[in-house]
PDB file of C-alpha atoms and ligand atoms in Angstrom:
ATOM      1  CA  UNK A 473      -8.610   6.959  48.552  1.00  0.00           C
ATOM      2  CA  UNK A 474     -11.215   4.707  49.633  1.00  0.00           C
ATOM      3  CA  UNK A 475     -13.599   4.746  46.614  1.00  0.00           C
ATOM      4  CA  UNK A 476     -16.532   2.615  46.293  1.00  0.00           C
ATOM      5  CA  UNK A 477     -15.339   1.642  42.592  1.00  0.00           C
ATOM      6  CA  UNK A 478     -13.463  -0.150  40.215  1.00  0.00           C
ATOM      7  CA  UNK A 479     -10.064   0.651  37.820  1.00  0.00           C
ATOM      8  CA  UNK A 480     -10.847   3.641  36.299  1.00  0.00           C
ATOM      9  CA  UNK A 481     -10.527   3.285  32.540  1.00  0.00           C
ATOM     10  CA  UNK A 482     -10.568   5.163  29.283  1.00  0.00           C
ATOM     11  CA  UNK A 483     -11.442   3.668  26.318  1.00  0.00           C
ATOM     12  CA  UNK A 484     -12.774   5.230  22.999  1.00  0.00           C
ATOM     13  CA  UNK A 485     -14.036   3.166  19.866  1.00  0.00           C
ATOM     14  CA  UNK A 486     -12.529   5.195  17.475  1.00  0.00           C
ATOM     15  CA  UNK A 487      -9.226   4.546  18.139  1.00  0.00           C
ATOM     16  CA  UNK A 488      -8.893   1.313  16.082  1.00  0.00           C
ATOM     17  CA  UNK A 489      -9.629   2.613  12.913  1.00  0.00           C
ATOM     18  CA  UNK A 490      -9.764   1.215   9.077  1.00  0.00           C
ATOM     19  CA  UNK A 491      -6.641   0.126   8.514  1.00  0.00           C
ATOM     20  CA  UNK A 492      -4.906  -1.676   5.701  1.00  0.00           C
ATOM     21  CA  UNK A 493      -4.215  -5.213   7.263  1.00  0.00           C
ATOM     22  CA  UNK A 494      -0.172  -5.806   6.843  1.00  0.00           C
ATOM     23  CA  UNK A 495       0.728  -2.256   8.404  1.00  0.00           C
ATOM     24  CA  UNK A 496       3.227  -2.554  10.429  1.00  0.00           C
ATOM     25  CA  UNK A 497       1.368  -0.307  12.833  1.00  0.00           C
ATOM     26  CA  UNK A 498      -1.057  -2.800  14.811  1.00  0.00           C
ATOM     27  CA  UNK A 499      -4.428  -0.475  14.744  1.00  0.00           C
ATOM     28  CA  UNK A 500      -6.884  -3.274  15.736  1.00  0.00           C
ATOM     29  CA  UNK A 501      -4.642  -3.545  18.736  1.00  0.00           C
ATOM     30  CA  UNK A 502      -7.088  -0.728  20.719  1.00  0.00           C
ATOM     31  CA  UNK A 503     -10.694  -2.149  20.243  1.00  0.00           C
ATOM     32  CA  UNK A 504      -9.136  -5.803  20.583  1.00  0.00           C
ATOM     33  CA  UNK A 505      -7.799  -4.755  24.730  1.00  0.00           C
ATOM     34  CA  UNK A 506     -11.074  -3.209  25.021  1.00  0.00           C
ATOM     35  CA  UNK A 507     -12.743  -6.417  24.281  1.00  0.00           C
ATOM     36  CA  UNK A 508     -10.134  -8.670  25.789  1.00  0.00           C
ATOM     37  CA  UNK A 509     -10.652  -6.652  29.076  1.00  0.00           C
ATOM     38  CA  UNK A 510     -14.552  -7.103  29.193  1.00  0.00           C
ATOM     39  CA  UNK A 511     -14.027 -10.479  28.652  1.00  0.00           C
ATOM     40  CA  UNK A 512     -12.240 -10.313  32.127  1.00  0.00           C
ATOM     41  CA  UNK A 513     -14.793  -8.298  33.505  1.00  0.00           C
ATOM     42  CA  UNK A 514     -12.264  -5.085  33.877  1.00  0.00           C
ATOM     43  CA  UNK A 515     -13.792  -3.329  31.465  1.00  0.00           C
ATOM     44  CA  UNK A 516     -17.567  -2.838  32.642  1.00  0.00           C
ATOM     45  CA  UNK A 517     -19.862  -0.031  31.607  1.00  0.00           C
ATOM     46  CA  UNK A 518     -19.798   1.544  35.126  1.00  0.00           C
ATOM     47  CA  UNK A 519     -15.691   1.638  35.230  1.00  0.00           C
ATOM     48  CA  UNK A 520     -14.885   2.519  31.151  1.00  0.00           C
ATOM     49  CA  UNK A 521     -15.086   6.422  31.111  1.00  0.00           C
ATOM     50  CA  UNK A 522     -14.740   7.714  27.329  1.00  0.00           C
ATOM     51  CA  UNK A 523     -13.815  11.443  26.351  1.00  0.00           C
ATOM     52  CA  UNK A 524     -16.168  13.539  24.874  1.00  0.00           C
ATOM     53  CA  UNK A 525     -14.888  15.287  22.571  1.00  0.00           C
ATOM     54  CA  UNK A 526     -11.618  15.084  20.090  1.00  0.00           C
ATOM     55  CA  UNK A 527      -8.575  17.430  22.267  1.00  0.00           C
ATOM     56  CA  UNK A 528      -9.131  21.319  20.065  1.00  0.00           C
ATOM     57  CA  UNK A 529      -6.267  23.403  18.815  1.00  0.00           C
ATOM     58  CA  UNK A 530      -6.777  25.070  22.308  1.00  0.00           C
ATOM     59  CA  UNK A 531      -4.795  21.986  24.386  1.00  0.00           C
ATOM     60  CA  UNK A 532      -3.013  20.538  21.360  1.00  0.00           C
ATOM     61  CA  UNK A 533      -1.169  23.610  21.216  1.00  0.00           C
ATOM     62  CA  UNK A 534      -0.243  23.295  24.668  1.00  0.00           C
ATOM     63  CA  UNK A 535       2.921  21.015  23.170  1.00  0.00           C
ATOM     64  CA  UNK A 536       2.591  21.612  19.316  1.00  0.00           C
ATOM     65  CA  UNK A 537       3.306  24.309  16.735  1.00  0.00           C
ATOM     66  CA  UNK A 538      -0.514  26.201  15.267  1.00  0.00           C
ATOM     67  CA  UNK A 539       1.349  25.029  12.268  1.00  0.00           C
ATOM     68  CA  UNK A 540       1.890  21.686  12.303  1.00  0.00           C
ATOM     69  CA  UNK A 541      -1.409  21.174  14.172  1.00  0.00           C
ATOM     70  CA  UNK A 542      -3.411  22.631  11.486  1.00  0.00           C
ATOM     71  CA  UNK A 543      -1.130  20.828   8.234  1.00  0.00           C
ATOM     72  CA  UNK A 544      -1.580  17.083  10.234  1.00  0.00           C
ATOM     73  CA  UNK A 545      -5.525  18.315  10.674  1.00  0.00           C
ATOM     74  CA  UNK A 546      -6.436  18.708   7.229  1.00  0.00           C
ATOM     75  CA  UNK A 547      -4.289  16.486   5.235  1.00  0.00           C
ATOM     76  CA  UNK A 548      -1.917  19.439   4.021  1.00  0.00           C
ATOM     77  CA  UNK A 549       1.525  17.645   5.275  1.00  0.00           C
ATOM     78  CA  UNK A 550       3.871  17.131   3.015  1.00  0.00           C
ATOM     79  CA  UNK A 551       5.125  13.585   1.785  1.00  0.00           C
ATOM     80  CA  UNK A 552       8.294  13.628   3.814  1.00  0.00           C
ATOM     81  CA  UNK A 553       6.708  14.149   7.002  1.00  0.00           C
ATOM     82  CA  UNK A 554       3.704  11.570   6.625  1.00  0.00           C
ATOM     83  CA  UNK A 555       6.363   8.923   5.913  1.00  0.00           C
ATOM     84  CA  UNK A 556       8.312  10.138   8.845  1.00  0.00           C
ATOM     85  CA  UNK A 557       4.962   9.232  11.024  1.00  0.00           C
ATOM     86  CA  UNK A 558       4.836   6.151   8.909  1.00  0.00           C
ATOM     87  CA  UNK A 559       0.737   5.797   8.859  1.00  0.00           C
ATOM     88  CA  UNK A 560      -1.318   7.011   6.493  1.00  0.00           C
ATOM     89  CA  UNK A 561      -3.499  10.274   6.366  1.00  0.00           C
ATOM     90  CA  UNK A 562      -7.239  10.030   6.575  1.00  0.00           C
ATOM     91  CA  UNK A 563      -9.923  12.409   8.193  1.00  0.00           C
ATOM     92  CA  UNK A 564     -10.694   9.331  10.977  1.00  0.00           C
ATOM     93  CA  UNK A 565      -7.332   9.176  11.158  1.00  0.00           C
ATOM     94  CA  UNK A 566      -7.853  12.957  12.817  1.00  0.00           C
ATOM     95  CA  UNK A 567     -10.133  11.990  15.015  1.00  0.00           C
ATOM     96  CA  UNK A 568      -8.582   9.205  16.170  1.00  0.00           C
ATOM     97  CA  UNK A 569      -5.582  11.123  17.079  1.00  0.00           C
ATOM     98  CA  UNK A 570      -6.952  14.377  18.003  1.00  0.00           C
ATOM     99  CA  UNK A 571      -9.577  11.889  20.498  1.00  0.00           C
ATOM    100  CA  UNK A 572      -6.507   9.888  22.102  1.00  0.00           C
ATOM    101  CA  UNK A 573      -5.268  12.864  23.933  1.00  0.00           C
ATOM    102  CA  UNK A 574      -8.190  13.918  24.970  1.00  0.00           C
ATOM    103  CA  UNK A 575      -8.452  10.728  25.945  1.00  0.00           C
ATOM    104  CA  UNK A 576      -5.034  11.001  28.245  1.00  0.00           C
ATOM    105  CA  UNK A 577      -6.583  13.979  30.149  1.00  0.00           C
ATOM    106  CA  UNK A 578      -9.166  12.120  31.080  1.00  0.00           C
ATOM    107  CA  UNK A 579      -7.444   9.199  32.561  1.00  0.00           C
ATOM    108  CA  UNK A 580      -5.311  11.936  34.327  1.00  0.00           C
ATOM    109  CA  UNK A 581      -8.537  14.122  35.899  1.00  0.00           C
ATOM    110  CA  UNK A 582      -9.394  10.533  37.032  1.00  0.00           C
ATOM    111  CA  UNK A 583      -6.137   9.575  38.229  1.00  0.00           C
ATOM    112  CA  UNK A 584      -6.346  12.559  40.098  1.00  0.00           C
ATOM    113  CA  UNK A 585      -9.432  11.630  41.926  1.00  0.00           C
ATOM    114  CA  UNK A 586      -9.329   8.656  42.420  1.00  0.00           C
ATOM    115  CA  UNK A 587      -5.122   7.912  42.349  1.00  0.00           C
ATOM    116  CA  UNK A 588      -4.751   5.533  39.914  1.00  0.00           C
ATOM    117  CA  UNK A 589      -6.777   5.342  36.235  1.00  0.00           C
ATOM    118  CA  UNK A 590      -5.627   3.616  32.957  1.00  0.00           C
ATOM    119  CA  UNK A 591      -5.654   4.157  29.446  1.00  0.00           C
ATOM    120  CA  UNK A 592      -6.668   2.030  26.868  1.00  0.00           C
ATOM    121  CA  UNK A 593      -4.164   4.437  24.508  1.00  0.00           C
ATOM    122  CA  UNK A 594      -1.780   7.020  24.877  1.00  0.00           C
ATOM    123  CA  UNK A 595       2.058   7.110  25.169  1.00  0.00           C
ATOM    124  CA  UNK A 596       2.551   8.870  21.520  1.00  0.00           C
ATOM    125  CA  UNK A 597       5.641   9.803  22.606  1.00  0.00           C
ATOM    126  CA  UNK A 598       7.854  10.387  19.530  1.00  0.00           C
ATOM    127  CA  UNK A 599       5.684  13.563  18.411  1.00  0.00           C
ATOM    128  CA  UNK A 600       7.947  16.414  18.850  1.00  0.00           C
ATOM    129  CA  UNK A 601       6.822  20.464  18.969  1.00  0.00           C
ATOM    130  CA  UNK A 602       6.286  20.575  14.815  1.00  0.00           C
ATOM    131  CA  UNK A 603       6.653  17.397  13.405  1.00  0.00           C
ATOM    132  CA  UNK A 604       5.640  13.500  13.849  1.00  0.00           C
ATOM    133  CA  UNK A 605       7.277  10.609  13.935  1.00  0.00           C
ATOM    134  CA  UNK A 606       7.877   6.721  14.737  1.00  0.00           C
ATOM    135  CA  UNK A 607       3.580   5.882  14.552  1.00  0.00           C
ATOM    136  CA  UNK A 608       3.044   9.346  16.622  1.00  0.00           C
ATOM    137  CA  UNK A 609       0.981  12.400  15.507  1.00  0.00           C
ATOM    138  CA  UNK A 610       0.543  14.198  18.517  1.00  0.00           C
ATOM    139  CA  UNK A 611       2.243  13.458  21.980  1.00  0.00           C
ATOM    140  CA  UNK A 612      -0.339  13.296  24.174  1.00  0.00           C
ATOM    141  CA  UNK A 613       2.016  13.221  27.805  1.00  0.00           C
ATOM    142  CA  UNK A 614       3.984  16.153  27.397  1.00  0.00           C
ATOM    143  CA  UNK A 615       0.022  17.822  26.184  1.00  0.00           C
ATOM    144  CA  UNK A 616      -1.273  16.303  29.118  1.00  0.00           C
ATOM    145  CA  UNK A 617       1.734  17.246  31.418  1.00  0.00           C
ATOM    146  CA  UNK A 618       1.293  20.704  30.500  1.00  0.00           C
ATOM    147  CA  UNK A 619      -2.595  20.808  30.746  1.00  0.00           C
ATOM    148  CA  UNK A 620      -1.985  19.177  34.936  1.00  0.00           C
ATOM    149  CA  UNK A 621       0.833  21.616  35.690  1.00  0.00           C
ATOM    150  CA  UNK A 622      -1.501  25.060  33.204  1.00  0.00           C
ATOM    151  CA  UNK A 623      -4.503  23.696  35.388  1.00  0.00           C
ATOM    152  CA  UNK A 624      -3.387  23.151  38.774  1.00  0.00           C
ATOM    153  CA  UNK A 625      -4.054  19.717  38.824  1.00  0.00           C
ATOM    154  CA  UNK A 626      -0.621  18.949  39.741  1.00  0.00           C
ATOM    155  CA  UNK A 627       2.556  20.754  41.054  1.00  0.00           C
ATOM    156  CA  UNK A 628       5.647  18.512  39.367  1.00  0.00           C
ATOM    157  CA  UNK A 629       5.057  16.184  36.979  1.00  0.00           C
ATOM    158  CA  UNK A 630       7.107  12.952  36.445  1.00  0.00           C
ATOM    159  CA  UNK A 631       6.814  10.831  33.106  1.00  0.00           C
ATOM    160  CA  UNK A 632       8.086   7.724  33.513  1.00  0.00           C
ATOM    161  CA  UNK A 633       8.474   5.786  30.107  1.00  0.00           C
ATOM    162  CA  UNK A 634       9.318   2.495  29.831  1.00  0.00           C
ATOM    163  CA  UNK A 635       8.470   2.079  26.434  1.00  0.00           C
ATOM    164  CA  UNK A 636      11.199   0.506  25.272  1.00  0.00           C
ATOM    165  CA  UNK A 637      12.326   3.125  22.448  1.00  0.00           C
ATOM    166  CA  UNK A 638      13.358   6.716  23.963  1.00  0.00           C
ATOM    167  CA  UNK A 639      10.881   9.032  25.339  1.00  0.00           C
ATOM    168  CA  UNK A 640      12.541  12.136  22.169  1.00  0.00           C
ATOM    169  CA  UNK A 641      10.011  13.868  21.754  1.00  0.00           C
ATOM    170  CA  UNK A 642       8.677  14.112  25.778  1.00  0.00           C
ATOM    171  CA  UNK A 643      11.967  14.916  26.377  1.00  0.00           C
ATOM    172  CA  UNK A 644      13.042  17.970  22.983  1.00  0.00           C
ATOM    173  CA  UNK A 645       9.723  19.189  24.458  1.00  0.00           C
ATOM    174  CA  UNK A 646       9.575  19.103  28.058  1.00  0.00           C
ATOM    175  CA  UNK A 647      13.379  19.686  28.100  1.00  0.00           C
ATOM    176  CA  UNK A 648      12.335  23.366  29.640  1.00  0.00           C
ATOM    177  CA  UNK A 649       9.562  23.160  31.619  1.00  0.00           C
ATOM    178  CA  UNK A 650      10.505  23.552  35.083  1.00  0.00           C
ATOM    179  CA  UNK A 651       7.834  20.808  36.951  1.00  0.00           C
ATOM    180  CA  UNK A 652       7.927  18.564  34.382  1.00  0.00           C
ATOM    181  CA  UNK A 653      10.624  16.217  34.363  1.00  0.00           C
ATOM    182  CA  UNK A 654      11.037  12.949  31.960  1.00  0.00           C
ATOM    183  CA  UNK A 655      12.710  10.003  32.853  1.00  0.00           C
ATOM    184  CA  UNK A 656      13.287   7.236  29.932  1.00  0.00           C
ATOM    185  CA  UNK A 657      13.983   3.691  30.523  1.00  0.00           C
ATOM    186  CA  UNK A 658      14.963   2.615  26.759  1.00  0.00           C
ATOM    187  CA  UNK A 659      16.788   0.314  24.850  1.00  0.00           C
ATOM    188  CA  UNK A 660      20.255   1.428  23.766  1.00  0.00           C
ATOM    189  CA  UNK A 661      20.502   0.427  20.527  1.00  0.00           C
ATOM    190  CA  UNK A 662      17.299   1.197  19.548  1.00  0.00           C
ATOM    191  CA  UNK A 663      14.900   3.048  17.615  1.00  0.00           C
ATOM    192  CA  UNK A 664      15.244   6.697  17.567  1.00  0.00           C
ATOM    193  CA  UNK A 665      18.816   6.135  17.106  1.00  0.00           C
ATOM    194  CA  UNK A 666      19.960  10.179  17.834  1.00  0.00           C
ATOM    195  CA  UNK A 667      18.536  10.084  20.590  1.00  0.00           C
ATOM    196  CA  UNK A 668      17.547  13.368  23.069  1.00  0.00           C
ATOM    197  CA  UNK A 669      18.359  14.427  26.660  1.00  0.00           C
ATOM    198  CA  UNK A 670      15.545  13.896  28.721  1.00  0.00           C
ATOM    199  CA  UNK A 671      16.020  14.201  32.677  1.00  0.00           C
ATOM    200  CA  UNK A 672      16.887  10.484  33.343  1.00  0.00           C
ATOM    201  CA  UNK A 673      18.032   8.837  30.733  1.00  0.00           C
ATOM    202  CA  UNK A 674      18.588   5.109  31.840  1.00  0.00           C
ATOM    203  CA  UNK A 675      19.595   3.262  28.976  1.00  0.00           C
ATOM    204  CA  UNK A 676      19.270  -0.941  28.735  1.00  0.00           C
ATOM    205  CA  UNK A 677      21.704  -3.601  26.804  1.00  0.00           C
ATOM    206  CA  UNK A 678      20.182  -5.871  24.238  1.00  0.00           C
ATOM    207  CA  UNK A 679      18.793  -8.968  25.800  1.00  0.00           C
ATOM    208  CA  UNK A 680      17.851  -7.729  29.172  1.00  0.00           C
ATOM    209  CA  UNK A 681      15.842  -9.993  30.704  1.00  0.00           C
ATOM    210  CA  UNK A 682      12.933  -9.855  34.358  1.00  0.00           C
ATOM    211  CA  UNK A 683      15.067 -10.160  36.713  1.00  0.00           C
ATOM    212  CA  UNK A 684      18.001  -6.977  35.792  1.00  0.00           C
ATOM    213  CA  UNK A 685      14.900  -5.184  34.099  1.00  0.00           C
ATOM    214  CA  UNK A 686      13.677  -4.920  37.591  1.00  0.00           C
ATOM    215  CA  UNK A 687      16.371  -4.326  38.842  1.00  0.00           C
ATOM    216  CA  UNK A 688      16.859  -1.330  36.995  1.00  0.00           C
ATOM    217  CA  UNK A 689      13.593   0.281  38.172  1.00  0.00           C
ATOM    218  CA  UNK A 690      14.418  -0.371  41.121  1.00  0.00           C
ATOM    219  CA  UNK A 691      18.186   0.696  41.681  1.00  0.00           C
ATOM    220  CA  UNK A 692      16.873   4.325  39.549  1.00  0.00           C
ATOM    221  CA  UNK A 693      13.349   4.815  40.754  1.00  0.00           C
ATOM    222  CA  UNK A 694      13.599   5.935  44.454  1.00  0.00           C
ATOM    223  CA  UNK A 695      15.995   8.562  44.227  1.00  0.00           C
ATOM    224  CA  UNK A 696      13.857   9.925  41.305  1.00  0.00           C
ATOM    225  CA  UNK A 697      11.090  10.670  43.614  1.00  0.00           C
ATOM    226  CA  UNK A 698      13.092  11.539  46.667  1.00  0.00           C
ATOM    227  CA  UNK A 699      14.856  13.822  44.393  1.00  0.00           C
ATOM    228  CA  UNK A 700      11.997  15.416  43.588  1.00  0.00           C
ATOM    229  CA  UNK A 701       8.961  14.614  45.078  1.00  0.00           C
ATOM    230  CA  UNK A 702       6.180  14.754  42.544  1.00  0.00           C
ATOM    231  CA  UNK A 703       2.198  15.255  42.730  1.00  0.00           C
ATOM    232  CA  UNK A 704       1.642  13.397  39.726  1.00  0.00           C
ATOM    233  CA  UNK A 705       3.352  10.273  37.646  1.00  0.00           C
ATOM    234  CA  UNK A 706       2.006   9.665  33.765  1.00  0.00           C
ATOM    235  CA  UNK A 707       3.602   6.497  33.434  1.00  0.00           C
ATOM    236  CA  UNK A 708       4.283   4.516  29.556  1.00  0.00           C
ATOM    237  CA  UNK A 709       3.671   0.826  30.233  1.00  0.00           C
ATOM    238  CA  UNK A 710       5.001   0.140  26.888  1.00  0.00           C
ATOM    239  CA  UNK A 711       4.738  -3.604  26.107  1.00  0.00           C
ATOM    240  CA  UNK A 712       7.563  -3.467  22.905  1.00  0.00           C
ATOM    241  CA  UNK A 713       9.867  -4.451  26.295  1.00  0.00           C
ATOM    242  CA  UNK A 714       8.630  -7.902  25.871  1.00  0.00           C
ATOM    243  CA  UNK A 715      10.713 -10.724  24.522  1.00  0.00           C
ATOM    244  CA  UNK A 716       8.354 -11.414  21.430  1.00  0.00           C
ATOM    245  CA  UNK A 717       7.803  -7.630  20.451  1.00  0.00           C
ATOM    246  CA  UNK A 718       8.499  -6.831  16.862  1.00  0.00           C
ATOM    247  CA  UNK A 719      11.094  -4.437  17.395  1.00  0.00           C
ATOM    248  CA  UNK A 720      11.786  -4.829  20.694  1.00  0.00           C
ATOM    249  CA  UNK A 721      15.663  -5.350  22.303  1.00  0.00           C
ATOM    250  CA  UNK A 722      14.448  -6.792  24.717  1.00  0.00           C
ATOM    251  CA  UNK A 723      13.731 -10.208  26.931  1.00  0.00           C
ATOM    252  CA  UNK A 724      11.030  -9.626  29.163  1.00  0.00           C
ATOM    253  CA  UNK A 725       8.629 -11.936  29.569  1.00  0.00           C
ATOM    254  CA  UNK A 726       4.680 -11.389  30.715  1.00  0.00           C
ATOM    255  CA  UNK A 727       5.214 -11.660  34.196  1.00  0.00           C
ATOM    256  CA  UNK A 728       8.365  -9.361  33.946  1.00  0.00           C
ATOM    257  CA  UNK A 729       5.771  -6.890  31.778  1.00  0.00           C
ATOM    258  CA  UNK A 730       3.565  -7.939  35.557  1.00  0.00           C
ATOM    259  CA  UNK A 731       6.262  -7.103  37.653  1.00  0.00           C
ATOM    260  CA  UNK A 732       6.867  -3.641  35.928  1.00  0.00           C
ATOM    261  CA  UNK A 733       3.678  -2.296  36.679  1.00  0.00           C
ATOM    262  CA  UNK A 734       3.167  -3.750  39.952  1.00  0.00           C
ATOM    263  CA  UNK A 735       6.035  -1.549  41.124  1.00  0.00           C
ATOM    264  CA  UNK A 736       5.745   1.811  39.394  1.00  0.00           C
ATOM    265  CA  UNK A 737       2.229   1.681  40.433  1.00  0.00           C
ATOM    266  CA  UNK A 738       2.862   0.563  44.191  1.00  0.00           C
ATOM    267  CA  UNK A 739       5.872   2.693  44.520  1.00  0.00           C
ATOM    268  CA  UNK A 740       3.310   5.851  43.426  1.00  0.00           C
ATOM    269  CA  UNK A 741       0.833   4.432  46.269  1.00  0.00           C
ATOM    270  CA  UNK A 742       3.554   3.947  48.720  1.00  0.00           C
ATOM    271  CA  UNK A 743       3.927   8.075  48.144  1.00  0.00           C
ATOM    272  CA  UNK A 744       0.667   8.664  47.707  1.00  0.00           C
ATOM    273  CA  UNK A 745       1.124  10.044  43.877  1.00  0.00           C
ATOM    274  CA  UNK A 746      -1.377   9.994  41.259  1.00  0.00           C
ATOM    275  CA  UNK A 747      -0.370   8.224  38.080  1.00  0.00           C
ATOM    276  CA  UNK A 748      -2.124   8.002  35.223  1.00  0.00           C
ATOM    277  CA  UNK A 749      -0.814   5.023  32.864  1.00  0.00           C
ATOM    278  CA  UNK A 750      -1.076   4.779  28.918  1.00  0.00           C
ATOM    279  CA  UNK A 751      -0.237   1.627  27.206  1.00  0.00           C
ATOM    280  CA  UNK A 752       2.679   2.927  24.451  1.00  0.00           C
ATOM    281  CA  UNK A 753       3.968   0.592  21.765  1.00  0.00           C
ATOM    282  CA  UNK A 754       3.201  -2.937  21.555  1.00  0.00           C
ATOM    283  CA  UNK A 755       4.242  -4.784  18.325  1.00  0.00           C
ATOM    284  CA  UNK A 756       3.301  -8.218  16.356  1.00  0.00           C
ATOM    285  CA  UNK A 757       1.644  -9.026  13.300  1.00  0.00           C
ATOM    286  CA  UNK A 758      -1.039 -10.978  15.487  1.00  0.00           C
ATOM    287  CA  UNK A 759      -2.527  -7.822  17.171  1.00  0.00           C
ATOM    288  CA  UNK A 760      -5.313  -9.699  19.191  1.00  0.00           C
ATOM    289  CA  UNK A 761      -1.868 -10.861  20.879  1.00  0.00           C
ATOM    290  CA  UNK A 762      -0.454  -7.408  21.517  1.00  0.00           C
ATOM    291  CA  UNK A 763      -3.334  -6.555  22.857  1.00  0.00           C
ATOM    292  CA  UNK A 764      -3.045  -9.501  25.254  1.00  0.00           C
ATOM    293  CA  UNK A 765       0.628  -8.104  26.403  1.00  0.00           C
ATOM    294  CA  UNK A 766      -1.182  -4.045  27.025  1.00  0.00           C
ATOM    295  CA  UNK A 767      -4.038  -6.481  28.946  1.00  0.00           C
ATOM    296  CA  UNK A 768      -1.037  -7.179  31.415  1.00  0.00           C
ATOM    297  CA  UNK A 769      -0.961  -3.676  32.309  1.00  0.00           C
ATOM    298  CA  UNK A 770      -4.683  -3.289  32.842  1.00  0.00           C
ATOM    299  CA  UNK A 771      -4.814  -6.559  34.713  1.00  0.00           C
ATOM    300  CA  UNK A 772      -1.975  -5.546  37.391  1.00  0.00           C
ATOM    301  CA  UNK A 773      -3.770  -2.541  37.961  1.00  0.00           C
ATOM    302  CA  UNK A 774      -6.807  -3.497  38.281  1.00  0.00           C
ATOM    303  CA  UNK A 775      -5.351  -5.994  41.314  1.00  0.00           C
ATOM    304  CA  UNK A 776      -3.757  -2.648  42.529  1.00  0.00           C
ATOM    305  CA  UNK A 777      -6.604  -0.806  42.521  1.00  0.00           C
ATOM    306  CA  UNK A 778      -8.919  -3.475  44.310  1.00  0.00           C
ATOM    307  CA  UNK A 779      -6.328  -4.139  47.053  1.00  0.00           C
ATOM    308  CA  UNK A 780      -4.643  -1.080  48.003  1.00  0.00           C
ATOM    309  CA  UNK A 781      -7.130   2.400  46.550  1.00  0.00           C
ATOM    310  CA  UNK A 782     -10.625   1.118  46.863  1.00  0.00           C
TER     311      UNK A 782
HETATM  312 ZN1  LIG B 123       7.833   1.798  21.611  1.00  0.00          ZN
END
């Protein structure tokens, strides 16, 4: 896996669309994350890639009902369906959403080639087959996992979801897939209040801190890898486990998030498993601050890429 390159990143300027300033979803965070990574020298014109087009219907259909896709894309979802998603519909939101799915697939293709790659978006794990929820419209993780298997890019995909909320949509969509496995580490008492069944659900108590959290990962992930022997990992590195997150209930510090990401990427590397990382959730009224918390993933991945993968 020796490459004369730096950590592959995926970003598109459409990820942050104009949005109501006071909205609970921090839409500006993607652009701010990109700017911060540019300032840190982690994102450059050399290593930052953009999806060339939004994911088409044929790709979205890998994990979603055609009627739901059409209704969302044409602005025909009813008020209840839109309320459950929680984002104001616009043609730009459609472009943004479908481009981000393409971005996760591109990230996975880069991970297949280089061993490790990171998206600056993705992780919309509350989207189900025929409806969206919790700021998630299409499930990039489920679409991407099926894309990898159906195109012969992976034989056994493991989705490790460390967003503070359960990956309920991912679990439901992929429940019957023999070659795709879901593992969710999430806050037991947090949204979604009706949990789905992942292949592995590890519930975490409120106020869990850095060392307990890392111990939980260490307790479960080695045996899951030994059992499945996946050749591809999709990693949702939600920053909403952070102690200052508006919607999280856990107490991880910056250092705890670094340790989490370091542990999972190193584990993938030790087992020679390609790993594609997406940012997942992260919430704060201060959008630059939430972008900074997401950037901990790219910083750690960049360090490891330079140490282990080049
Ligand atoms: Zn979340």
